[in-house]
Amino acid sequence: MNLHAADYLVILLYFVFVIAVGFIIKRKIKSSNDFLASSRSIPLWITSLAFISANLGAQEVLGMIASGAKYGIMTVHFYWVGAIFAMVFLGVFMMPFYYGSKARSVPEYLSLRFDEKTRGLNAISFAVMTVFSSGISLYALAKLLEVILNWDFDISIWVAAGIVMIYTFLGGLTSAVYNEVLQFFLIVLGLSPLVVVALHNAGGWENVKQNLQPNLTHAWKYMGDTESNPMGLHWMSLIFGLGFVMSFGYWCTDFLVVQRAMIAKNMRDAQRTPIIAAIPKMLMPLIVVLPGVVAIALMQPALQSSGYSIPSKDGQLDYTMTLPSLIAHYYPSGLLGVGITALIASFMSGMAGNVTAFNAVFTYDIYQPYFVKNKSDHHYLMVGKVITIVGILISIATAYVAKGFNNINDFLQLVFGFVNGPLFATFLLGMFWKRTTGHGAFVGLLSGTLAAALTHGLTVAEGKGGWIAPEFAIKSGMGQAFIVASVSWIVNFTVTILVSLFTKPKKEDELRGLVYSLTEKPKYSGGKWYQRVVPLAVLLLVITILLNLIFF
Amino acid sequence: MYNKLTQLSFVIGLFFTIVSVILIGNMLVKNEFTALNLYTSITFLVFGIGMMFIKKRKEV
């Protein structure tokens, strides 16, 4: 792929803009709350787009297009099963506790609801996960630029990390959020022409369907039997594993995304943030799944005149390269720069999102409660800034470790799964069962994580797992991930209840605003129906069900 | 001008407007008017100008 002057100009322009945003926001940063939590001052349309963008990193974009090519239209399950329902649940039921409790972070909510040890466990595991995720994102960006543009690996790493450091150091969370919104428009507007031209080249959707096996163009029809669908999944494990455990575990408890709703101006906007975000999320498969399906159709005999093919590696299709190869095939000079900038933006934005979540959790939930209490606000602002630099430096180190050990990404994803899988059980019980105790939550969380590790050690899928004893074979790695998450969730749920029944709960007075049955429900009068939380949520659920039926 | 720059919609609009100018300039310099570049440039320009002049309250 060869870039020309116009392509480089677009990339340079993007770098200038993101740094300029940092300088503009810097003038407004006066306190640690401004830097780490945006002082709860961000308008709804920005929090909503930032909420969805925090999950729209390049690994997501590249990964979903790769899945579209590999598994076909079934990939939409990650949106229409694995996202919308959880986002609506977060907005309607959980945001009143996160926002209403005045907690500055998800771990801080755990300290208010349970105790310090549960907060500490969640804060440390989250901080480690985010900073390593940031490093993996940086490594993936440098590797991609090295492969498709022959750019130097080291220069890519230091330039990308340097730019992220400048704008997050200057403008903190607000700066990261603003750039996430710019990145959202870059991805949507930058990749839309690709969808149009590739689909046109393939002769339209009907022609794509005619040229592909039916199990690649139906979302549900072949899910009654694990052998007949490309993911090798049964619909029940999909609904429980992805639709409930993994989806709710991520969207409702991961501070990286929840933080975007917590910076809204008021409770009503905080609740509407994930619900408004669900609208573009619902349509996102058009941009990040459809191109993959079209790409595989373009390689069928009847459409080979298009001249397109997904690159191969070791004799097999390298699905990860589907998006870069589509961009290289269809985009002329100029627009090529826009496509590459969209990719760079999504990597950098993913990194900035992780770093800003890391510095907030480290400062609020590790440094302030456990190391240096009762210092001035200026002190914590300085700590937040220093930790931003430290987070970036750890990310760079992680990127180099990932370069030396290819398996580190798989390993880290595995550990993240062990920690995140059971987490939603802790929040569900904590928010909706007032009898849940701190000891129950802590022991349940540890047990769930242990159960996840044991399940992975006893199952094998695509050569992975089985490190204790390869007792159970599972067809796909994705199926294994769903089973591991489901087992860990059930163990956490059960152990938390059992331990809570034998330990002393907090007094009801201490739980007001933190537990559903003891909290006054937000009531909103006035405003049009589409501005209200519940009618909007119901409408979204109906449309999501209809979409599933249309692509059944 | 500083107040305008604190509006994210204005910043995003300005970015896409400049990108569209780069794309149009590239076509003029190279004298290659591919339909894809042309339609995308026009879309970016309309979107960019629309975002720049959309009425919003101060955002920061």
mmCIF file of C-alpha atoms in Angstrom, chain A residues 124-287:
data_model
loop_
_atom_site.group_PDB
_atom_site.id
_atom_site.type_symbol
_atom_site.label_atom_id
_atom_site.label_comp_id
_atom_site.label_asym_id
_atom_site.label_seq_id
_atom_site.Cartn_x
_atom_site.Cartn_y
_atom_site.Cartn_z
ATOM 1 C CA ILE A 124 -6.089 -3.317 41.194
ATOM 2 C CA SER A 125 -7.331 -5.884 38.649
ATOM 3 C CA PHE A 126 -8.942 -3.112 36.553
ATOM 4 C CA ALA A 127 -5.845 -0.877 36.675
ATOM 5 C CA VAL A 128 -3.594 -3.748 35.563
ATOM 6 C CA MET A 129 -6.012 -4.756 32.794
ATOM 7 C CA THR A 130 -6.416 -1.242 31.360
ATOM 8 C CA VAL A 131 -2.743 -0.387 31.232
ATOM 9 C CA PHE A 132 -1.878 -3.703 29.582
ATOM 10 C CA SER A 133 -4.796 -3.310 27.140
ATOM 11 C CA SER A 134 -3.400 0.065 26.224
ATOM 12 C CA GLY A 135 -0.008 -1.521 25.508
ATOM 13 C CA ILE A 136 -1.545 -4.282 23.389
ATOM 14 C CA SER A 137 -3.431 -1.620 21.404
ATOM 15 C CA LEU A 138 -0.169 0.254 20.830
ATOM 16 C CA TYR A 139 1.608 -2.923 19.724
ATOM 17 C CA ALA A 140 -1.216 -3.798 17.309
ATOM 18 C CA LEU A 141 -1.095 -0.289 15.781
ATOM 19 C CA ALA A 142 2.681 -0.406 15.220
ATOM 20 C CA LYS A 143 2.482 -3.948 13.831
ATOM 21 C CA LEU A 144 -0.310 -3.018 11.406
ATOM 22 C CA LEU A 145 1.538 0.071 10.161
ATOM 23 C CA GLU A 146 4.698 -2.012 9.756
ATOM 24 C CA VAL A 147 2.863 -4.675 7.711
ATOM 25 C CA ILE A 148 0.706 -2.488 5.464
ATOM 26 C CA LEU A 149 2.819 0.665 5.114
ATOM 27 C CA ASN A 150 6.338 -0.574 5.933
ATOM 28 C CA TRP A 151 6.579 2.076 8.642
ATOM 29 C CA ASP A 152 9.241 1.576 11.305
ATOM 30 C CA PHE A 153 7.844 -0.291 14.334
ATOM 31 C CA ASP A 154 9.726 1.787 16.938
ATOM 32 C CA ILE A 155 8.875 5.143 15.377
ATOM 33 C CA SER A 156 5.169 4.199 15.133
ATOM 34 C CA ILE A 157 5.106 3.230 18.812
ATOM 35 C CA TRP A 158 6.835 6.364 20.101
ATOM 36 C CA VAL A 159 4.973 8.808 17.831
ATOM 37 C CA ALA A 160 1.526 7.338 18.635
ATOM 38 C CA ALA A 161 2.274 7.094 22.377
ATOM 39 C CA GLY A 162 3.767 10.590 22.380
ATOM 40 C CA ILE A 163 0.677 12.152 20.795
ATOM 41 C CA VAL A 164 -1.671 10.327 23.179
ATOM 42 C CA MET A 165 0.512 11.432 26.091
ATOM 43 C CA ILE A 166 0.381 15.096 25.023
ATOM 44 C CA TYR A 167 -3.388 15.351 24.753
ATOM 45 C CA THR A 168 -4.261 13.200 27.786
ATOM 46 C CA PHE A 169 -1.647 14.977 29.932
ATOM 47 C CA LEU A 170 -2.968 18.373 28.885
ATOM 48 C CA GLY A 171 -6.707 17.817 28.903
ATOM 49 C CA GLY A 172 -7.259 14.606 30.903
ATOM 50 C CA LEU A 173 -10.528 12.743 30.508
ATOM 51 C CA THR A 174 -12.318 15.568 28.647
ATOM 52 C CA SER A 175 -9.599 15.648 26.027
ATOM 53 C CA ALA A 176 -9.778 11.850 25.580
ATOM 54 C CA VAL A 177 -13.575 11.964 25.343
ATOM 55 C CA TYR A 178 -13.542 14.766 22.745
ATOM 56 C CA ASN A 179 -11.061 12.869 20.602
ATOM 57 C CA GLU A 180 -13.179 9.726 20.928
ATOM 58 C CA VAL A 181 -16.089 11.599 19.362
ATOM 59 C CA LEU A 182 -13.868 12.826 16.515
ATOM 60 C CA GLN A 183 -12.696 9.226 16.074
ATOM 61 C CA PHE A 184 -16.326 8.029 15.935
ATOM 62 C CA PHE A 185 -17.093 10.336 13.001
ATOM 63 C CA LEU A 186 -13.793 9.434 11.324
ATOM 64 C CA ILE A 187 -14.590 5.710 11.467
ATOM 65 C CA VAL A 188 -18.209 6.065 10.376
ATOM 66 C CA LEU A 189 -17.571 8.604 7.586
ATOM 67 C CA GLY A 190 -14.206 7.130 6.648
ATOM 68 C CA LEU A 191 -15.441 3.550 6.242
ATOM 69 C CA SER A 192 -18.950 4.208 4.860
ATOM 70 C CA PRO A 193 -17.710 4.734 1.273
ATOM 71 C CA LEU A 194 -15.932 1.381 1.528
ATOM 72 C CA VAL A 195 -19.182 -0.392 2.391
ATOM 73 C CA VAL A 196 -21.021 1.283 -0.479
ATOM 74 C CA VAL A 197 -18.377 0.607 -3.139
ATOM 75 C CA ALA A 198 -17.659 -3.003 -2.032
ATOM 76 C CA LEU A 199 -21.352 -3.861 -1.851
ATOM 77 C CA HIS A 200 -21.932 -2.262 -5.251
ATOM 78 C CA ASN A 201 -19.004 -4.263 -6.658
ATOM 79 C CA ALA A 202 -20.546 -7.454 -5.268
ATOM 80 C CA GLY A 203 -23.852 -6.728 -7.024
ATOM 81 C CA GLY A 204 -25.843 -5.773 -3.932
ATOM 82 C CA TRP A 205 -26.965 -7.681 -0.839
ATOM 83 C CA GLU A 206 -29.185 -10.115 -2.740
ATOM 84 C CA ASN A 207 -26.237 -11.153 -4.915
ATOM 85 C CA VAL A 208 -24.043 -11.551 -1.826
ATOM 86 C CA LYS A 209 -26.644 -13.883 -0.317
ATOM 87 C CA GLN A 210 -26.854 -15.914 -3.519
ATOM 88 C CA ASN A 211 -23.097 -16.431 -3.610
ATOM 89 C CA LEU A 212 -22.603 -17.458 0.018
ATOM 90 C CA GLN A 213 -23.609 -20.553 1.966
ATOM 91 C CA PRO A 214 -26.934 -19.908 3.761
ATOM 92 C CA ASN A 215 -25.362 -20.327 7.216
ATOM 93 C CA LEU A 216 -23.227 -17.227 6.530
ATOM 94 C CA THR A 217 -26.237 -15.000 5.846
ATOM 95 C CA HIS A 218 -28.609 -16.076 8.653
ATOM 96 C CA ALA A 219 -28.109 -14.978 12.244
ATOM 97 C CA TRP A 220 -30.246 -17.579 14.060
ATOM 98 C CA LYS A 221 -31.557 -20.184 11.602
ATOM 99 C CA TYR A 222 -28.628 -22.603 12.001
ATOM 100 C CA MET A 223 -28.031 -22.172 15.723
ATOM 101 C CA GLY A 224 -30.109 -25.162 16.822
ATOM 102 C CA ASP A 225 -27.172 -27.452 16.004
ATOM 103 C CA THR A 226 -23.533 -26.635 16.808
ATOM 104 C CA GLU A 227 -22.335 -28.538 13.725
ATOM 105 C CA SER A 228 -24.303 -26.524 11.193
ATOM 106 C CA ASN A 229 -23.196 -22.958 12.011
ATOM 107 C CA PRO A 230 -19.705 -21.515 11.484
ATOM 108 C CA MET A 231 -19.281 -20.405 15.121
ATOM 109 C CA GLY A 232 -20.030 -23.922 16.401
ATOM 110 C CA LEU A 233 -22.382 -22.501 19.027
ATOM 111 C CA HIS A 234 -25.835 -23.485 20.274
ATOM 112 C CA TRP A 235 -28.305 -20.618 20.687
ATOM 113 C CA MET A 236 -28.661 -21.304 24.417
ATOM 114 C CA SER A 237 -24.931 -20.925 25.127
ATOM 115 C CA LEU A 238 -24.937 -17.778 22.976
ATOM 116 C CA ILE A 239 -27.802 -16.188 24.891
ATOM 117 C CA PHE A 240 -26.479 -17.063 28.360
ATOM 118 C CA GLY A 241 -22.748 -16.828 27.661
ATOM 119 C CA LEU A 242 -22.636 -13.781 25.398
ATOM 120 C CA GLY A 243 -26.058 -12.178 25.805
ATOM 121 C CA PHE A 244 -26.068 -12.300 29.586
ATOM 122 C CA VAL A 245 -22.761 -13.016 31.343
ATOM 123 C CA MET A 246 -20.179 -11.453 29.019
ATOM 124 C CA SER A 247 -22.342 -8.651 27.687
ATOM 125 C CA PHE A 248 -23.722 -7.446 31.022
ATOM 126 C CA GLY A 249 -20.315 -8.052 32.644
ATOM 127 C CA TYR A 250 -18.668 -5.707 30.165
ATOM 128 C CA TRP A 251 -21.236 -2.995 29.457
ATOM 129 C CA CYS A 252 -22.573 -2.660 33.017
ATOM 130 C CA THR A 253 -19.400 -2.958 35.122
ATOM 131 C CA ASP A 254 -16.374 -1.980 33.022
ATOM 132 C CA PHE A 255 -15.341 1.466 34.245
ATOM 133 C CA LEU A 256 -13.869 2.347 30.857
ATOM 134 C CA VAL A 257 -17.354 2.593 29.322
ATOM 135 C CA VAL A 258 -19.383 3.396 32.468
ATOM 136 C CA GLN A 259 -17.058 6.381 33.110
ATOM 137 C CA ARG A 260 -18.402 8.028 29.919
ATOM 138 C CA ALA A 261 -21.941 8.008 31.366
ATOM 139 C CA MET A 262 -20.768 9.103 34.821
ATOM 140 C CA ILE A 263 -19.470 12.431 33.437
ATOM 141 C CA ALA A 264 -22.898 13.520 32.153
ATOM 142 C CA LYS A 265 -24.369 16.764 33.521
ATOM 143 C CA ASN A 266 -27.239 15.209 35.468
ATOM 144 C CA MET A 267 -28.886 11.917 36.358
ATOM 145 C CA ARG A 268 -31.294 12.018 33.433
ATOM 146 C CA ASP A 269 -28.458 12.450 30.922
ATOM 147 C CA ALA A 270 -26.372 9.798 32.677
ATOM 148 C CA GLN A 271 -29.240 7.335 32.259
ATOM 149 C CA ARG A 272 -29.838 8.330 28.655
ATOM 150 C CA THR A 273 -26.138 8.102 27.702
ATOM 151 C CA PRO A 274 -25.990 4.303 27.161
ATOM 152 C CA ILE A 275 -29.507 4.338 25.702
ATOM 153 C CA ILE A 276 -28.723 7.017 23.104
ATOM 154 C CA ALA A 277 -25.395 5.245 22.440
ATOM 155 C CA ALA A 278 -27.342 2.068 21.683
ATOM 156 C CA ILE A 279 -28.832 3.703 18.557
ATOM 157 C CA PRO A 280 -25.524 3.960 16.599
ATOM 158 C CA LYS A 281 -24.394 0.705 18.233
ATOM 159 C CA MET A 282 -27.424 -1.022 16.695
ATOM 160 C CA LEU A 283 -26.467 0.247 13.233
ATOM 161 C CA MET A 284 -22.736 -0.355 13.605
ATOM 162 C CA PRO A 285 -22.842 -3.833 11.921
ATOM 163 C CA LEU A 286 -23.414 -1.944 8.652
ATOM 164 C CA ILE A 287 -19.901 -0.510 9.003
#
